[in-house]
Short mmCIF file of C-alpha atoms and ligand atoms in Angstrom, two decimals:
data_model
loop_
_atom_site.label_atom_id
_atom_site.label_comp_id
_atom_site.label_asym_id
_atom_site.label_seq_id
_atom_site.Cartn_x
_atom_site.Cartn_y
_atom_site.Cartn_z
CA MET A 1 -14.93 -1.86 15.97
CA SER A 2 -14.53 -6.01 14.53
CA VAL A 3 -12.39 -8.30 16.85
CA TYR A 4 -10.60 -11.49 16.09
CA LYS A 5 -10.71 -13.82 18.79
CA ILE A 6 -7.87 -16.71 17.94
CA ILE A 7 -7.16 -20.08 20.47
CA GLY A 8 -3.66 -20.39 18.69
CA GLY A 9 -1.67 -24.03 18.49
CA GLU A 10 -3.81 -25.31 15.93
CA HIS A 11 -1.61 -27.12 12.86
CA LEU A 12 -3.07 -25.85 9.50
CA HIS A 13 -4.39 -28.58 7.06
CA GLY A 14 -6.32 -28.61 3.66
CA SER A 15 -6.72 -26.06 0.97
CA VAL A 16 -7.13 -22.62 0.90
CA LYS A 17 -8.47 -20.20 -2.15
CA ILE A 18 -5.88 -16.63 -2.89
CA SER A 19 -8.32 -14.16 -4.23
CA GLY A 20 -7.14 -11.68 -6.46
CA ALA A 21 -4.63 -8.96 -5.75
CA LYS A 22 -6.00 -5.78 -3.79
CA ASN A 23 -3.90 -3.75 -5.26
CA ALA A 24 -4.44 -4.63 -9.13
CA ALA A 25 -8.18 -4.73 -8.85
CA LEU A 26 -8.07 -0.54 -7.10
CA LYS A 27 -6.26 0.59 -10.21
CA ILE A 28 -8.71 -1.54 -12.69
CA ILE A 29 -11.94 -0.40 -12.01
CA ALA A 30 -10.01 3.28 -11.22
CA ALA A 31 -9.15 3.07 -14.78
CA SER A 32 -12.44 1.52 -15.64
CA ILE A 33 -13.63 4.92 -15.50
CA MET A 34 -12.30 5.91 -18.77
CA ALA A 35 -13.89 4.06 -21.47
CA ASP A 36 -17.38 5.08 -23.13
CA SER A 37 -18.66 1.65 -22.37
CA PRO A 38 -19.18 -0.87 -19.13
CA SER A 39 -16.48 -3.26 -18.40
CA THR A 40 -16.91 -6.44 -16.86
CA ILE A 41 -13.63 -7.06 -14.54
CA HIS A 42 -13.88 -10.95 -12.60
CA ASP A 43 -11.90 -12.32 -9.11
CA VAL A 44 -12.50 -8.84 -7.70
CA PRO A 45 -12.25 -9.43 -3.71
CA ARG A 46 -15.02 -7.45 -2.16
CA ILE A 47 -12.59 -5.79 0.88
CA LEU A 48 -13.69 -2.38 2.61
CA ASP A 49 -10.79 -0.83 0.26
CA ILE A 50 -12.49 -1.83 -2.95
CA ILE A 51 -16.16 -1.21 -1.76
CA LYS A 52 -15.10 1.94 -0.99
CA LEU A 53 -13.53 3.07 -3.91
CA GLU A 54 -16.73 1.88 -5.72
CA GLU A 55 -18.37 4.71 -3.39
CA ILE A 56 -16.40 7.02 -4.62
CA ILE A 57 -16.78 5.86 -7.79
CA GLU A 58 -20.99 5.51 -7.28
CA GLN A 59 -21.17 8.98 -6.04
CA ALA A 60 -19.56 10.45 -9.61
CA GLY A 61 -21.98 9.03 -10.43
CA ALA A 62 -21.00 5.82 -12.20
CA LYS A 63 -23.40 2.44 -12.06
CA ILE A 64 -21.65 -0.49 -10.23
CA ASN A 65 -22.94 -3.79 -11.04
CA VAL A 66 -22.20 -6.64 -8.05
CA ASP A 67 -22.23 -10.26 -8.31
CA GLY A 68 -19.84 -12.53 -5.67
CA ASN A 69 -16.87 -11.34 -7.07
CA THR A 70 -17.47 -9.88 -10.66
CA VAL A 71 -18.41 -5.97 -10.82
CA VAL A 72 -19.74 -4.74 -14.14
CA ILE A 73 -18.41 -0.41 -14.04
CA ASP A 74 -20.80 1.98 -16.21
CA PRO A 75 -18.76 5.14 -16.48
CA SER A 76 -20.74 6.40 -18.84
CA SER A 77 -23.03 8.82 -16.17
CA ILE A 78 -19.70 10.38 -14.28
CA ASN A 79 -21.08 13.93 -14.01
CA THR A 80 -18.96 15.24 -11.78
CA THR A 81 -15.31 15.96 -10.95
CA LYS A 82 -15.48 16.47 -7.42
CA LEU A 83 -14.16 13.34 -5.46
CA ASP A 84 -15.70 12.40 -2.41
CA HIS A 85 -14.48 13.50 0.06
CA ASP A 86 -14.94 11.83 3.47
CA LEU A 87 -14.16 8.35 1.56
CA VAL A 88 -11.18 9.70 -0.55
CA LYS A 89 -9.10 10.32 3.19
CA GLN A 90 -10.65 6.86 4.14
CA LEU A 91 -7.99 4.56 1.82
CA ARG A 92 -4.47 5.68 -0.28
CA GLY A 93 -5.58 3.58 -2.90
CA SER A 94 -8.39 6.29 -3.91
CA ILE A 95 -5.24 8.34 -5.28
CA VAL A 96 -5.22 6.16 -8.64
CA LEU A 97 -8.73 8.25 -9.92
CA ALA A 98 -6.89 10.57 -10.57
CA GLY A 99 -5.20 10.32 -13.50
CA PRO A 100 -7.94 8.77 -15.16
CA MET A 101 -10.29 11.54 -14.12
CA LEU A 102 -7.35 14.07 -15.51
CA SER A 103 -8.10 11.39 -18.99
CA ARG A 104 -11.32 11.72 -19.60
CA PHE A 105 -11.95 15.24 -17.48
CA HIS A 106 -9.25 17.38 -17.33
CA GLN A 107 -10.12 17.89 -14.21
CA VAL A 108 -10.08 15.96 -10.35
CA GLU A 109 -10.67 17.52 -7.15
CA PHE A 110 -10.19 15.15 -4.70
CA ALA A 111 -8.90 15.42 -0.97
CA GLN A 112 -5.85 14.39 0.38
CA PRO A 113 -5.83 10.60 0.40
CA GLY A 114 -5.54 8.69 3.88
CA GLY A 115 -5.28 4.70 4.56
CA CYS A 116 -2.30 3.31 6.69
CA LEU A 117 -0.46 4.50 8.96
CA ILE A 118 2.60 3.34 7.38
CA GLY A 119 5.00 5.97 7.06
CA ALA A 120 5.34 9.65 5.77
CA ARG A 121 3.56 8.52 2.72
CA PRO A 122 2.64 11.74 0.76
CA ILE A 123 1.38 12.46 -2.90
CA ASP A 124 4.62 14.85 -3.95
CA THR A 125 5.98 12.27 -6.13
CA HIS A 126 2.00 12.20 -8.19
CA LEU A 127 2.01 15.96 -8.70
CA HIS A 128 5.44 15.64 -10.08
CA LEU A 129 4.78 13.75 -12.23
CA PHE A 130 1.42 15.69 -13.30
CA SER A 131 3.32 19.12 -13.46
CA GLN A 132 5.56 17.18 -16.61
CA PHE A 133 1.55 16.78 -17.62
CA GLY A 134 1.27 20.35 -17.92
CA ILE A 135 -1.85 19.96 -15.08
CA LYS A 136 -1.76 22.60 -13.09
CA LEU A 137 -2.72 22.23 -9.18
CA VAL A 138 -4.61 24.07 -6.80
CA GLU A 139 -3.98 23.40 -3.13
CA GLY A 140 -6.75 24.72 -1.19
CA GLY A 141 -7.15 23.28 2.81
CA ASP A 142 -6.69 19.22 2.98
CA SER A 143 -7.72 19.40 -1.10
CA TYR A 144 -6.00 19.44 -4.67
CA THR A 145 -7.15 20.60 -7.42
CA LEU A 146 -5.79 19.15 -10.96
CA LYS A 147 -6.72 21.37 -14.33
CA GLY A 148 -5.73 20.57 -18.01
CA LYS A 149 -5.30 17.66 -20.45
CA PRO A 150 -2.32 16.10 -19.42
CA VAL A 151 0.21 16.49 -22.44
CA SER A 152 2.66 13.71 -23.77
CA GLY A 153 5.82 13.23 -23.43
CA ASP A 154 8.94 11.82 -21.25
CA ILE A 155 7.94 11.51 -17.97
CA THR A 156 11.07 10.53 -14.66
CA LEU A 157 9.37 10.02 -11.44
CA ASN A 158 11.28 10.03 -8.81
CA GLU A 159 11.29 7.24 -7.04
CA LEU A 160 9.90 3.98 -7.94
CA SER A 161 6.54 4.07 -6.54
CA VAL A 162 3.55 2.19 -7.71
CA THR A 163 0.83 4.58 -7.70
CA ALA A 164 2.32 7.30 -8.76
CA THR A 165 3.34 4.64 -12.09
CA GLU A 166 -0.11 3.58 -12.38
CA ASN A 167 -1.58 7.50 -12.43
CA ALA A 168 1.10 8.40 -15.37
CA ILE A 169 0.30 5.84 -16.91
CA MET A 170 -3.69 6.44 -16.56
CA ALA A 171 -2.64 10.10 -17.57
CA SER A 172 -1.15 9.48 -20.71
CA VAL A 173 -3.18 6.74 -22.49
CA LEU A 174 -6.35 9.56 -24.29
CA SER A 175 -2.81 12.20 -24.92
CA PRO A 176 -2.56 12.42 -28.99
CA GLY A 177 1.37 11.44 -29.54
CA THR A 178 4.31 9.63 -26.77
CA THR A 179 4.86 9.72 -23.46
CA THR A 180 7.62 7.63 -22.41
CA ILE A 181 7.63 6.87 -18.11
CA TYR A 182 11.32 6.19 -16.68
CA ALA A 183 12.18 5.24 -13.48
CA GLY A 184 8.14 3.56 -13.84
CA ALA A 185 7.86 0.63 -10.92
CA CYS A 186 7.17 -2.77 -12.71
CA GLU A 187 4.67 -4.27 -9.97
CA PRO A 188 3.01 -7.59 -11.66
CA GLU A 189 -0.45 -5.36 -10.59
CA ILE A 190 0.99 -2.82 -12.70
CA GLU A 191 1.70 -5.55 -15.61
CA ASN A 192 -2.32 -6.64 -14.66
CA LEU A 193 -3.52 -2.75 -15.33
CA ILE A 194 -1.39 -2.53 -18.71
CA ASP A 195 -2.74 -5.58 -19.78
CA PHE A 196 -6.88 -4.39 -18.58
CA LEU A 197 -5.82 -0.56 -20.31
CA ASN A 198 -4.80 -2.69 -23.95
CA ASN A 199 -7.35 -4.76 -24.08
CA MET A 200 -9.50 -1.53 -23.41
CA GLY A 201 -7.63 -0.27 -27.12
CA ALA A 202 -5.26 1.39 -25.20
CA LYS A 203 -1.21 1.48 -26.24
CA ILE A 204 1.10 0.08 -23.81
CA LYS A 205 4.43 -1.30 -24.14
CA THR A 206 6.92 -1.95 -21.20
CA TYR A 207 10.47 -2.47 -21.88
CA PHE A 208 13.37 -3.55 -20.10
CA GLY A 209 15.10 -0.66 -17.81
CA HIS A 210 11.28 0.38 -15.74
CA LYS A 211 11.02 2.33 -19.23
CA ILE A 212 6.72 2.37 -20.18
CA GLU A 213 5.88 3.71 -23.86
CA ILE A 214 2.58 4.91 -24.09
CA GLU A 215 0.59 5.82 -27.94
CA GLY A 216 -2.36 7.98 -27.06
CA VAL A 217 -5.84 6.58 -28.51
CA GLU A 218 -8.88 9.36 -29.07
CA LYS A 219 -10.53 7.06 -26.94
CA LEU A 220 -11.07 3.64 -24.42
CA HIS A 221 -14.02 0.81 -24.51
CA GLY A 222 -15.37 -0.84 -22.23
CA THR A 223 -14.14 -5.05 -21.95
CA GLU A 224 -14.02 -8.27 -19.52
CA HIS A 225 -11.08 -9.12 -17.65
CA ARG A 226 -9.59 -11.17 -14.51
CA ILE A 227 -8.02 -9.29 -11.97
CA ILE A 228 -4.46 -11.69 -11.03
CA PRO A 229 -4.54 -13.72 -7.63
CA ASP A 230 -2.92 -11.48 -4.77
CA ARG A 231 0.49 -12.35 -4.22
CA ILE A 232 0.58 -11.00 -0.55
CA GLU A 233 -2.29 -12.90 0.53
CA ALA A 234 -0.64 -16.26 -0.73
CA GLY A 235 2.24 -14.94 0.90
CA THR A 236 0.37 -14.70 4.21
CA TYR A 237 -1.45 -18.31 4.34
CA ILE A 238 2.69 -19.61 2.94
CA LEU A 239 4.35 -17.83 6.51
CA ALA A 240 1.20 -19.17 8.44
CA ALA A 241 1.80 -22.22 7.63
CA LEU A 242 4.92 -22.08 8.43
CA ALA A 243 5.03 -21.23 11.29
CA THR A 244 2.48 -23.67 12.70
CA ASN A 245 4.35 -26.05 10.89
CA SER A 246 1.53 -27.33 8.46
CA GLU A 247 0.33 -28.83 5.53
CA ILE A 248 -1.87 -26.91 3.66
CA GLU A 249 -2.30 -26.73 -0.66
CA VAL A 250 -2.28 -22.84 -1.58
CA THR A 251 -4.51 -22.18 -4.95
CA ASN A 252 -5.31 -20.28 -7.64
CA ILE A 253 -1.87 -18.03 -7.06
CA ASN A 254 0.64 -16.86 -9.96
CA PRO A 255 4.61 -19.00 -8.54
CA GLU A 256 6.26 -16.72 -11.03
CA HIS A 257 5.47 -13.77 -8.94
CA LEU A 258 6.62 -15.16 -5.67
CA LYS A 259 10.42 -15.81 -6.74
CA HIS A 260 12.16 -13.93 -3.98
CA VAL A 261 10.18 -14.75 -1.08
CA LEU A 262 10.29 -18.83 -2.04
CA ASN A 263 13.64 -18.19 -2.36
CA ARG A 264 13.72 -17.27 0.86
CA ILE A 265 11.95 -19.27 2.28
CA LYS A 266 13.00 -22.10 1.45
CA ASN A 267 16.78 -20.59 2.51
CA SER A 268 15.42 -21.48 5.74
CA GLY A 269 14.84 -25.09 5.45
CA ALA A 270 11.54 -25.51 4.25
CA ASP A 271 9.64 -28.16 2.07
CA ILE A 272 7.28 -26.44 -0.46
CA SER A 273 6.64 -28.40 -3.99
CA VAL A 274 5.38 -25.71 -6.32
CA SER A 275 3.25 -27.09 -9.25
CA ALA A 276 1.72 -24.24 -11.98
CA ASN A 277 -0.81 -22.26 -10.14
CA SER A 278 -1.10 -23.82 -6.63
CA LEU A 279 1.57 -24.70 -3.61
CA SER A 280 1.64 -26.82 -1.03
CA THR A 281 4.04 -26.70 2.18
CA LYS A 282 5.34 -29.80 4.25
CA LYS A 283 6.00 -30.67 7.59
CA HIS A 284 8.93 -29.45 8.96
CA SER A 285 11.47 -30.34 11.85
CA GLY A 286 12.40 -26.67 12.91
CA LEU A 287 13.88 -23.61 10.91
CA LYS A 288 16.72 -21.15 10.53
CA SER A 289 16.26 -17.61 10.02
CA VAL A 290 17.12 -16.20 7.30
CA ASP A 291 17.51 -12.28 6.94
CA ILE A 292 15.52 -10.09 4.03
CA ASP A 293 15.46 -5.95 3.73
CA THR A 294 12.83 -5.10 1.45
CA ARG A 295 12.76 -3.93 -2.07
CA THR A 296 10.33 -2.73 -4.97
CA TYR A 297 9.73 -5.96 -7.09
CA PRO A 298 11.29 -7.86 -7.78
CA GLY A 299 12.45 -7.98 -4.27
CA PHE A 300 11.39 -8.74 -1.19
CA PRO A 301 7.86 -7.14 -0.63
CA THR A 302 6.75 -4.75 1.65
CA ASP A 303 3.16 -5.99 2.44
CA LEU A 304 5.07 -9.50 3.68
CA GLN A 305 7.77 -7.80 6.22
CA SER A 306 5.98 -7.88 8.94
CA GLN A 307 4.34 -11.34 8.32
CA TYR A 308 7.36 -12.67 7.82
CA ALA A 309 8.62 -11.60 11.45
CA VAL A 310 5.74 -13.36 13.25
CA PHE A 311 7.50 -16.20 10.92
CA SER A 312 11.32 -15.04 11.81
CA ALA A 313 9.96 -15.32 15.60
CA THR A 314 9.46 -19.16 15.08
CA THR A 315 12.96 -19.89 12.94
CA THR A 316 16.05 -20.74 14.98
CA GLY A 317 19.45 -17.29 15.35
CA SER A 318 18.32 -13.64 14.53
CA THR A 319 16.33 -12.95 11.39
CA ARG A 320 17.02 -9.13 10.71
CA ILE A 321 14.59 -7.24 8.39
CA PHE A 322 15.28 -4.12 6.90
CA GLU A 323 12.13 -2.08 5.50
CA THR A 324 13.53 -0.04 2.58
CA ILE A 325 10.45 1.10 1.87
CA PHE A 326 8.25 2.53 4.83
CA GLU A 327 10.08 4.43 7.66
CA SER A 328 7.49 3.90 10.20
CA ARG A 329 6.32 0.06 9.06
CA PHE A 330 7.15 -1.93 12.40
CA GLY A 331 4.24 -0.95 14.59
CA TYR A 332 2.66 -3.91 15.23
CA ILE A 333 5.79 -4.83 16.96
CA GLU A 334 5.34 -3.57 20.25
CA GLU A 335 1.93 -5.45 20.19
CA ILE A 336 4.08 -9.14 19.80
CA LYS A 337 6.39 -7.92 22.16
CA LYS A 338 3.56 -8.33 24.32
CA MET A 339 2.72 -11.49 23.37
CA GLY A 340 6.61 -12.79 24.41
CA ALA A 341 8.49 -11.89 20.95
CA ASP A 342 12.10 -11.54 21.33
CA ILE A 343 12.65 -8.56 19.09
CA SER A 344 14.88 -5.67 18.85
CA VAL A 345 15.04 -2.59 17.49
CA GLU A 346 18.23 -1.13 15.36
CA SER A 347 16.41 2.14 13.98
CA PRO A 348 13.63 2.48 12.03
CA HIS A 349 14.45 0.51 9.45
CA ILE A 350 16.34 -1.93 11.28
CA VAL A 351 14.90 -4.59 13.47
CA TYR A 352 16.62 -8.53 14.66
CA VAL A 353 13.55 -11.37 15.28
CA HIS A 354 15.61 -13.28 17.71
CA GLY A 355 14.10 -17.54 18.26
CA PRO A 356 12.60 -19.54 17.90
CA VAL A 357 10.12 -17.90 21.32
CA THR A 358 6.85 -19.47 22.40
CA LEU A 359 4.10 -16.70 22.08
CA GLN A 360 1.48 -16.94 24.68
CA GLY A 361 -2.16 -15.12 23.81
CA THR A 362 -3.33 -11.98 24.82
CA GLU A 363 -5.08 -8.81 23.89
CA ILE A 364 -3.63 -6.23 21.02
CA ASP A 365 -4.44 -3.71 18.63
CA ALA A 366 -3.84 -4.54 14.28
CA LEU A 367 -3.16 -0.79 13.17
CA ASP A 368 -2.23 -1.85 9.12
CA ILE A 369 -3.80 -4.24 7.04
CA ARG A 370 -0.79 -6.18 6.75
CA GLY A 371 0.66 -5.76 10.36
CA GLY A 372 -2.62 -6.86 11.16
CA ALA A 373 -2.56 -10.16 9.07
CA ALA A 374 1.48 -10.89 11.45
CA LEU A 375 -0.76 -10.34 14.28
CA VAL A 376 -3.42 -13.07 13.11
CA MET A 377 -0.25 -15.24 12.45
CA ALA A 378 0.83 -14.69 15.88
CA GLY A 379 -2.21 -15.73 17.68
CA LEU A 380 -3.03 -19.01 15.37
CA ILE A 381 0.62 -19.73 16.86
CA ALA A 382 0.78 -18.58 20.44
CA ASN A 383 -0.42 -20.52 23.23
CA GLY A 384 -4.39 -19.34 24.62
CA THR A 385 -6.48 -16.69 23.65
CA THR A 386 -5.29 -13.77 21.46
CA THR A 387 -8.28 -11.81 21.06
CA ILE A 388 -6.79 -9.15 17.99
CA ASN A 389 -8.70 -5.63 18.25
CA GLY A 390 -9.09 -2.90 14.60
CA ALA A 391 -9.40 -6.46 12.90
CA GLU A 392 -11.92 -4.20 10.61
CA LEU A 393 -8.59 -2.95 9.25
CA ILE A 394 -7.40 -5.91 8.05
CA LYS A 395 -11.10 -6.29 6.57
CA ARG A 396 -9.98 -3.91 4.24
CA GLY A 397 -7.29 -5.93 2.86
CA TYR A 398 -8.26 -9.20 3.19
CA GLU A 399 -11.18 -11.17 1.58
CA ASP A 400 -12.25 -13.22 4.47
CA MET A 401 -9.80 -13.69 6.39
CA ALA A 402 -11.54 -15.28 9.21
CA GLY A 403 -13.85 -17.71 7.07
CA LYS A 404 -11.22 -18.88 5.28
CA LEU A 405 -8.63 -19.77 8.37
CA GLN A 406 -11.40 -21.90 9.77
CA LYS A 407 -11.81 -23.94 7.14
CA LEU A 408 -8.52 -24.53 7.38
CA GLY A 409 -8.92 -26.27 11.18
CA ALA A 410 -8.08 -22.93 13.05
CA ASN A 411 -10.07 -21.40 15.99
CA ILE A 412 -10.82 -18.05 15.26
CA GLU A 413 -14.30 -16.12 15.71
CA GLU A 414 -14.96 -12.07 14.41
CA ILE A 415 -17.26 -10.85 17.48
CA ASP A 416 -18.23 -7.19 16.31
N1 EPU B 501 6.79 8.22 -1.32
C1 EPU B 501 6.74 9.54 -1.63
N2 EPU B 501 6.01 10.40 -2.39
C2 EPU B 501 4.67 9.45 -3.79
C3 EPU B 501 4.31 8.64 -3.53
C4 EPU B 501 6.08 7.62 -2.20
O1 EPU B 501 7.52 10.16 -1.37
O2 EPU B 501 4.19 10.60 -3.47
C5 EPU B 501 7.11 7.01 -0.91
C6 EPU B 501 6.51 6.39 -0.31
O3 EPU B 501 6.48 7.58 1.55
C7 EPU B 501 6.97 5.40 -0.37
C8 EPU B 501 8.20 4.98 -1.33
O4 EPU B 501 7.57 5.82 -2.16
O5 EPU B 501 7.86 5.82 1.11
C9 EPU B 501 6.95 3.71 -1.82
O6 EPU B 501 6.06 4.25 -2.19
P1 EPU B 501 4.56 4.08 -3.33
O7 EPU B 501 4.19 4.82 -3.89
O8 EPU B 501 4.65 2.63 -4.48
O9 EPU B 501 3.61 3.32 -2.50
P2 EPU B 501 1.73 3.31 -3.09
O10 EPU B 501 1.84 3.37 -4.45
O11 EPU B 501 1.07 4.26 -1.91
C10 EPU B 501 0.98 0.80 -3.39
C11 EPU B 501 0.56 0.01 -2.13
C12 EPU B 501 1.26 -0.29 -0.45
C13 EPU B 501 2.51 -1.07 -1.05
C14 EPU B 501 2.97 0.07 -1.77
C15 EPU B 501 5.06 -0.79 -1.69
C16 EPU B 501 -1.40 -0.29 -3.38
C17 EPU B 501 -2.69 1.23 -3.86
N3 EPU B 501 -0.51 0.13 -2.28
O12 EPU B 501 1.29 2.09 -2.32
O13 EPU B 501 0.29 -1.36 -1.08
O14 EPU B 501 2.87 -1.36 0.12
O15 EPU B 501 2.87 0.36 -2.80
O16 EPU B 501 4.56 -1.43 -2.62
O17 EPU B 501 -1.05 -0.34 -4.67
C18 EPU B 501 -1.21 -2.61 1.97
O18 EPU B 501 -1.51 -3.14 0.38
O19 EPU B 501 -1.29 -2.90 2.36
C19 EPU B 501 -0.85 -1.36 0.60
C20 EPU B 501 0.38 -0.91 1.86
#
């Protein structure tokens, strides 16, 4: 088990460079297996979820070469349609291999994907969309076998699911004819995936109104691609800087992807200067509470909800946080309450954070990637020492968080 030990109370200073986006890299690596030649992908974060996805693909026969943040994937030697049971169970993101496997091999067998415990997270939307492609499903124990060549046509998603949209796109790129996806999600990571696929030879167009049109092509070739900056990692460092009243620079960001988050933060009174691909926070003399509700993009991301709650503990007033996407994403609250946070839970979807409060360091447990990052923020603002158990959960989604914070002057160490 990995543990983060933080001695709080330091202001942060200096500059932090944001890594490539986890939730773009996972899908782009998955998409690369549909090509008939190798792809080179830059700015792939070296985080546990990516390493596990690479292992699943390697187990299936692909050759992967990693050099720093550049990953070269040769999918030509994949020789099975059965994905490693234990690895698939460890990450929810593995579900995005289903679409590419169906496109290339017309069959895939996989276990019920696991991942963070932040809600029921069923895969019914995925199974429903595959059935619209004419794919047959065989369920056996805790595994699924999907069989058939995806047939193009009109696909309507049950909900604006990120990974289901990505699976629908990837299932259709090699299907002759036109596929139109209705009610598709439009997160920047999906746009990055579409750019990658189009560079591989796919023909995908997006339209206003959550409509995506795919003209099937005969084959896809490998290509070179750069992963977009991680807007959730960027938001985490911005909120950490404001919560610790620090002046820092956050580089390698796309501020357009953070419009709504920055709007909320600026409404609290924070002074932030934004340039083309970086941003600086300024010291403040106290910020005021601003409510949020989490929504699909371009709304406030659910993946920043827990970090925003910790930031809200430092602002004056009561902040209403309405989590609309997941039904149990407040697990971290019991942990920060142990540190003295004043939070009333109104329902599984709504909490009120009352501030400002002074937190006190203690021993707490990380329960998921983003909730874990929020606990790190709590440790940074608390008096005394905070020990966070289960730091490997944070390392699933954040590249070298302890190292990046140390460079910003935080007193944090990782103990294995
Ligand atoms: N849902 C269903 N059935 C499905 C799929 C989803 O009911 O078959 C529900 C979910 O339970 C949830 C809602 O639909 O209530 C939205 O889930 P979505 O499918 O959009 O989530 P996801 O695709 O599984 C991705 C990210 C998550 C992020 C969400 C929402 C990846 C690998 N994961 O998950 O990222 O929270 O979209 O933006 O892209 C994270 O990075 O820490 C993380 C959890």
